[in-house]
Coordinates of C-alpha atoms in Angstrom, one line a residue:
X1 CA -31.3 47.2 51.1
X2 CA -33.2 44.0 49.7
X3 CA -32.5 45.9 45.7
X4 CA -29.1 45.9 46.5
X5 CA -28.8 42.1 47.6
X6 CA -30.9 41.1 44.7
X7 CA -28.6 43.1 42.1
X8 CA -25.1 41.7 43.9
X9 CA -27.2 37.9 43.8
X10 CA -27.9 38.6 39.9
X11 CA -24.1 40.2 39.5
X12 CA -22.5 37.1 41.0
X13 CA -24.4 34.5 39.1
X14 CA -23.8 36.1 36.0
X15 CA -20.3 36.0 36.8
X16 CA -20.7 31.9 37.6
X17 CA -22.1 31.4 34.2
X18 CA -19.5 33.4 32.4
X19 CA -21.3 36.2 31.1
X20 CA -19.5 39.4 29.8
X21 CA -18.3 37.9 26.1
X22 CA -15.0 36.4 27.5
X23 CA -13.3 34.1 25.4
X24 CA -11.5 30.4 26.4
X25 CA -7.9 30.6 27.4
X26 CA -5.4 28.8 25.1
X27 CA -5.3 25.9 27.6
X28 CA -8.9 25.7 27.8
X29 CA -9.7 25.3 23.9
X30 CA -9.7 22.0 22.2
X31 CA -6.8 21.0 20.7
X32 CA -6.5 20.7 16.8
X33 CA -6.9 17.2 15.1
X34 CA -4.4 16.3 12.5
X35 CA -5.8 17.2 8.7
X36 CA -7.1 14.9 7.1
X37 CA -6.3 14.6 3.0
X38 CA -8.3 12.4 1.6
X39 CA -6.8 14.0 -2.0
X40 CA -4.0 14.6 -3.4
X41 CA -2.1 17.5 -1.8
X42 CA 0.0 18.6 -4.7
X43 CA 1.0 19.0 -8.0
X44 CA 4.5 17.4 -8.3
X45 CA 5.3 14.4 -9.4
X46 CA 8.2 11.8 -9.0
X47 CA 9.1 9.5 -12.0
X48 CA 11.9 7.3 -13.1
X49 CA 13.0 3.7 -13.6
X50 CA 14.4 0.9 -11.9
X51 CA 17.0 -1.4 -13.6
X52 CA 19.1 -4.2 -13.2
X53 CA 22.6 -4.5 -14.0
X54 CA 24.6 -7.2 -14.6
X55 CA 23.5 -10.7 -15.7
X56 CA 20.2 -11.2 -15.0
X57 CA 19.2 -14.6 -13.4
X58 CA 17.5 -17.4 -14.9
X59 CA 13.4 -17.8 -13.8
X60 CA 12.7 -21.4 -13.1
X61 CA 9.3 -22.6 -14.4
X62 CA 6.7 -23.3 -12.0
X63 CA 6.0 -26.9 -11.2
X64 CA 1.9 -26.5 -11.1
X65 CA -0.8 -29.6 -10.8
X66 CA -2.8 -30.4 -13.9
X67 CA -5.7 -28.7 -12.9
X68 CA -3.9 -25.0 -12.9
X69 CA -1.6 -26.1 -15.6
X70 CA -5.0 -26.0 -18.0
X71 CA -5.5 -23.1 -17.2
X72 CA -2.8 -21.5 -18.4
X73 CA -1.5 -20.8 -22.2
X74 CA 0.5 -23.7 -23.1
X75 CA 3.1 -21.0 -24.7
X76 CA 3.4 -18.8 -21.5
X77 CA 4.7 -21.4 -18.3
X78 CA 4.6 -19.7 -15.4
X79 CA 8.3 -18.9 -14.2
X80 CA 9.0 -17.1 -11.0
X81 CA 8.4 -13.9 -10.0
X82 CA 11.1 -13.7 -7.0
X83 CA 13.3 -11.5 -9.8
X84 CA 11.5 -10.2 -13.0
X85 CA 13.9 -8.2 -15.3
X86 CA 12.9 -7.7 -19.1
X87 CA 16.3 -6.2 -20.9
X88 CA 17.7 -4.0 -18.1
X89 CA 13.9 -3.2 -16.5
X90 CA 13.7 -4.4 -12.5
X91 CA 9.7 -5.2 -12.6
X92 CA 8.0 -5.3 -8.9
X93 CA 10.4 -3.2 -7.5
X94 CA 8.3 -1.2 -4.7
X95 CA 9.2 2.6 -4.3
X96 CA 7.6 4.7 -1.9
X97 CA 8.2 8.3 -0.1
X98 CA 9.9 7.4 3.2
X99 CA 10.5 10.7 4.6
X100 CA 10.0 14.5 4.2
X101 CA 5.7 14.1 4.1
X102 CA 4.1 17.0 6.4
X103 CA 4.0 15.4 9.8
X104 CA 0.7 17.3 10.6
X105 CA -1.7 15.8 7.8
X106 CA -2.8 12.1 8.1
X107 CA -4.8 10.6 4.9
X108 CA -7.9 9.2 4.6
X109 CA -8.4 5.4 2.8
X110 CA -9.2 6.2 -0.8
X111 CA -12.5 4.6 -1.7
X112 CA -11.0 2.9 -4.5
X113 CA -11.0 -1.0 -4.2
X114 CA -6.9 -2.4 -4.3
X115 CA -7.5 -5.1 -6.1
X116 CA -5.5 -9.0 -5.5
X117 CA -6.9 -11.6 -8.3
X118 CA -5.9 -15.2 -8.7
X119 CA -5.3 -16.2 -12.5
X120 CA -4.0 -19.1 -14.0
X121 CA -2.6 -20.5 -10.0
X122 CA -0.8 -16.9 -9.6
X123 CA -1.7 -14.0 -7.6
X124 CA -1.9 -10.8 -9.7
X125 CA -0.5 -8.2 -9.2
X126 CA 3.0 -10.0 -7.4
X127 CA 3.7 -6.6 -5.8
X128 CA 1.1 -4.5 -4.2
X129 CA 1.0 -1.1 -2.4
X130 CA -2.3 -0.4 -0.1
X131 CA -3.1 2.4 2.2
X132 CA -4.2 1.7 5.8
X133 CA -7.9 0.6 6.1
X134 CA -8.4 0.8 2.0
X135 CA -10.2 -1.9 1.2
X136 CA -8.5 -5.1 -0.5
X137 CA -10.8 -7.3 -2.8
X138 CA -9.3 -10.2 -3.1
X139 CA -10.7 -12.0 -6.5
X140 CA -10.7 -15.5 -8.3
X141 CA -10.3 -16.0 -11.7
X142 CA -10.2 -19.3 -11.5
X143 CA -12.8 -22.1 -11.2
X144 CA -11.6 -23.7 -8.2
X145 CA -10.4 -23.4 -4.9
X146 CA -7.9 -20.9 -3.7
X147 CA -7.1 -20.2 -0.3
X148 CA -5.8 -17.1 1.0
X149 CA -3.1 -17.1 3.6
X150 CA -1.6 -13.7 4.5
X151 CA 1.5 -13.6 7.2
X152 CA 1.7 -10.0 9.1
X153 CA 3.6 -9.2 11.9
X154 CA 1.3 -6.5 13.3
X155 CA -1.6 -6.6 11.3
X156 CA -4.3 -9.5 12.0
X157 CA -3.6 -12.2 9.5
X158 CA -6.4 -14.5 8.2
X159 CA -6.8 -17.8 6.2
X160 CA -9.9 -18.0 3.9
X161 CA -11.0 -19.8 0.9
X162 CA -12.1 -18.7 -2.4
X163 CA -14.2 -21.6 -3.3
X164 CA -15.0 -20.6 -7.4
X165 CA -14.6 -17.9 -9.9
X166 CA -17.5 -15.9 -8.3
X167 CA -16.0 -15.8 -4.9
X168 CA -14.5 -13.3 -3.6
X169 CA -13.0 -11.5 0.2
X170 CA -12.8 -8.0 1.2
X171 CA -10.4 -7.3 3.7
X172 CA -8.3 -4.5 5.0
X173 CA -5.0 -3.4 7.3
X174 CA -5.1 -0.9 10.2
X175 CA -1.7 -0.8 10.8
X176 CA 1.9 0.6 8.4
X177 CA 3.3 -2.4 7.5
X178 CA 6.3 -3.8 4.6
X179 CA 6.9 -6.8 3.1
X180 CA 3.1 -9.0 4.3
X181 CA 3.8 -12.3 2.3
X182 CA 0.2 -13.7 0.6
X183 CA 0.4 -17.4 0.1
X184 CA -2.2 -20.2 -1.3
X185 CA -1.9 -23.4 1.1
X186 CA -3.5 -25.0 -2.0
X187 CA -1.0 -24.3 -4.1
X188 CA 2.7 -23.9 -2.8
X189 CA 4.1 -21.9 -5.5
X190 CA 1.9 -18.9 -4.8
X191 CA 2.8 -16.1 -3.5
X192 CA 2.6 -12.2 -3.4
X193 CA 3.7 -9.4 -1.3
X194 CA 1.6 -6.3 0.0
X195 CA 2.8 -3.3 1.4
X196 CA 0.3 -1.4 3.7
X197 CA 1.5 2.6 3.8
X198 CA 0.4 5.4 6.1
X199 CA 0.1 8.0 2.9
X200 CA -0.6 7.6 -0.7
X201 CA 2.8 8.3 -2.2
X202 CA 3.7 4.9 -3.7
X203 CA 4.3 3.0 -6.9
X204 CA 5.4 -0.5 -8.0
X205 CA 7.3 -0.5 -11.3
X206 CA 5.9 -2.1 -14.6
X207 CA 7.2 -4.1 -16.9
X208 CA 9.5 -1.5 -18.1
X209 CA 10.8 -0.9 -14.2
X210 CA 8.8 2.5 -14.9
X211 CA 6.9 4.1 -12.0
X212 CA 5.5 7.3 -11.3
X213 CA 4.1 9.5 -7.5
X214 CA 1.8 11.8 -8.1
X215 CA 0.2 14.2 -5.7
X216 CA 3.0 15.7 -4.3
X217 CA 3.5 19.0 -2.3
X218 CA 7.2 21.1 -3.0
X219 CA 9.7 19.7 -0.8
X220 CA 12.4 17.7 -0.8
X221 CA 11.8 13.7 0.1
X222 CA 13.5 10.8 0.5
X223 CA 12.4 7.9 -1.8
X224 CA 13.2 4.0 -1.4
X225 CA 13.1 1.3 -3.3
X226 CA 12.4 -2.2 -2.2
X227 CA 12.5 -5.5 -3.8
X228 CA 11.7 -8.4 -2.3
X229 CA 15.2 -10.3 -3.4
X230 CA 17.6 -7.8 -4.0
X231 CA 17.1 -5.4 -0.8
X232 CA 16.5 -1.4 -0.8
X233 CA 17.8 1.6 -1.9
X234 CA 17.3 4.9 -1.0
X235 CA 17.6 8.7 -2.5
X236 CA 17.0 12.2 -1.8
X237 CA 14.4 14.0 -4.9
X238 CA 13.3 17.6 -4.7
X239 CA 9.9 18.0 -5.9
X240 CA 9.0 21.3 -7.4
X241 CA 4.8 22.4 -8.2
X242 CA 3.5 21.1 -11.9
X243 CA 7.0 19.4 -12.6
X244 CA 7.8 15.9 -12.3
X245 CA 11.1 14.9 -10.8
X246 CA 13.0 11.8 -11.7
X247 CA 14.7 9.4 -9.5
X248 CA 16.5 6.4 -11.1
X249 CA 18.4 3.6 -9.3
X250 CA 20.1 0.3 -10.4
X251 CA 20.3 -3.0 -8.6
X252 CA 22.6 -5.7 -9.2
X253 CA 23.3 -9.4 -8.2
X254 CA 24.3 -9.5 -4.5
X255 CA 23.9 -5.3 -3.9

């Protein structure tokens, strides 16, 4: 009688400890965290170039203060950088895949510093795409104070100085957001514009209007275009493996 209790005392707590190989439930096992891609996840491309149609406006010259003035090439005045078009080319036109990315894959920050200089009393490059938490090193060129005075609407802003041409900050967003304005408080003129994406698939066109996405998986996407004066466009590209697609679109005065 006492074997028998001991074996039904051994049985049961061998039961309580889940013995016997079973395996979790479907409820019970963790659920999967997004992928993570800290690469690139494919091998299609999207290329094309952004113009201008129409006559092109006139760029002021930049009224600048003696000391940035110096600084500059007596040949090249700065002009504004609102609306850059050289021949038909739109230059700092942002374009960027807005929809069709897998919604089950998040990216990582790549380790690669963006970087923001100041040169000559203008921020360089005007137009700048950034992944959330990539780092941003924001530079001087130039030896004297620059401050550096970013506006967000969701992001945490900040206003810092860049005292000399060996200063510089390191900053980053956490949070999608278009369009963050970068002034200089020092200097009025200043400005840039940065836009902080969720996913790597972004370009800002040259001086040509030329840009290029690489990285991309098959699919078809939607692609827009931004510019900071002239508004946004959008399209629909199908991307194919190894092959680069092209997207083109044209702005005009007032579109």
């Amino acid at each position: 009688m006492r074997l028998y209790a001991l074996v039904l005392i051994l049985a049961l707590f061998t039961a309580a400890c889940g013995g016997g190989g079973g395996s979790e439930t479907a409820e019970e096992a963790p659920a999967a965290a997004p992928a993570v891609e800290s690469t690139a996840m494919g091998t299609g491309s999207i290329t094309g170039t952004i113009s201008f149609m129409g006559t092109a406006p006139e760029r002021a010259r930049l009224r600048m203060n003696a000391d940035c003035d110096d600084q500059r090439d007596p040949d090249d005045p700065a002009l504004s950088e609102d609306v850059v078009i050289n021949g038909t080319a739109l230059q700092h036109a942002f374009v960027y895949v807005s929809a069709g990315l897998p919604a089950d894959y998040s990216y990582a920050p790549p380790a690669e510093l963006a970087v923001l200089d100041q040169i000559g009393c203008m921020y360089v490059p005007h137009v700048m795409g950034v992944q959330v938490g990539q780092t941003i090193r924001i530079e001087n060129t130039d030896p004297f104070q620059h401050n550096i005075h970013p506006t967000p609407e969701v992001n945490r802003g900040f206003n810092e100085s860049t005292p000399n041409a060996e200063s510089f900050l390191e900053k980053e967003f956490l949070i999608p957001e278009m369009g963050i304005s970068v002034k200089c408080d020092v200097h009025a003129w200043m400005q840039a514009f940065l836009h902080v994406m969720n996913h790597p698939y972004h370009a800002t066109t040259d001086a040509d209007g030329n840009f290029t996405i690489r990285g991309l998986p098959a699919g078809e996407y939607t692609v827009t275009v931004r510019h900071e004066s002239l508004g946004e466009q959008e399209g629909q590209v199908m991307v194919t493996d190894d092959a680069a697609a092209e997207f083109d679109a044209a702005f005009s005065a007032g579109a």
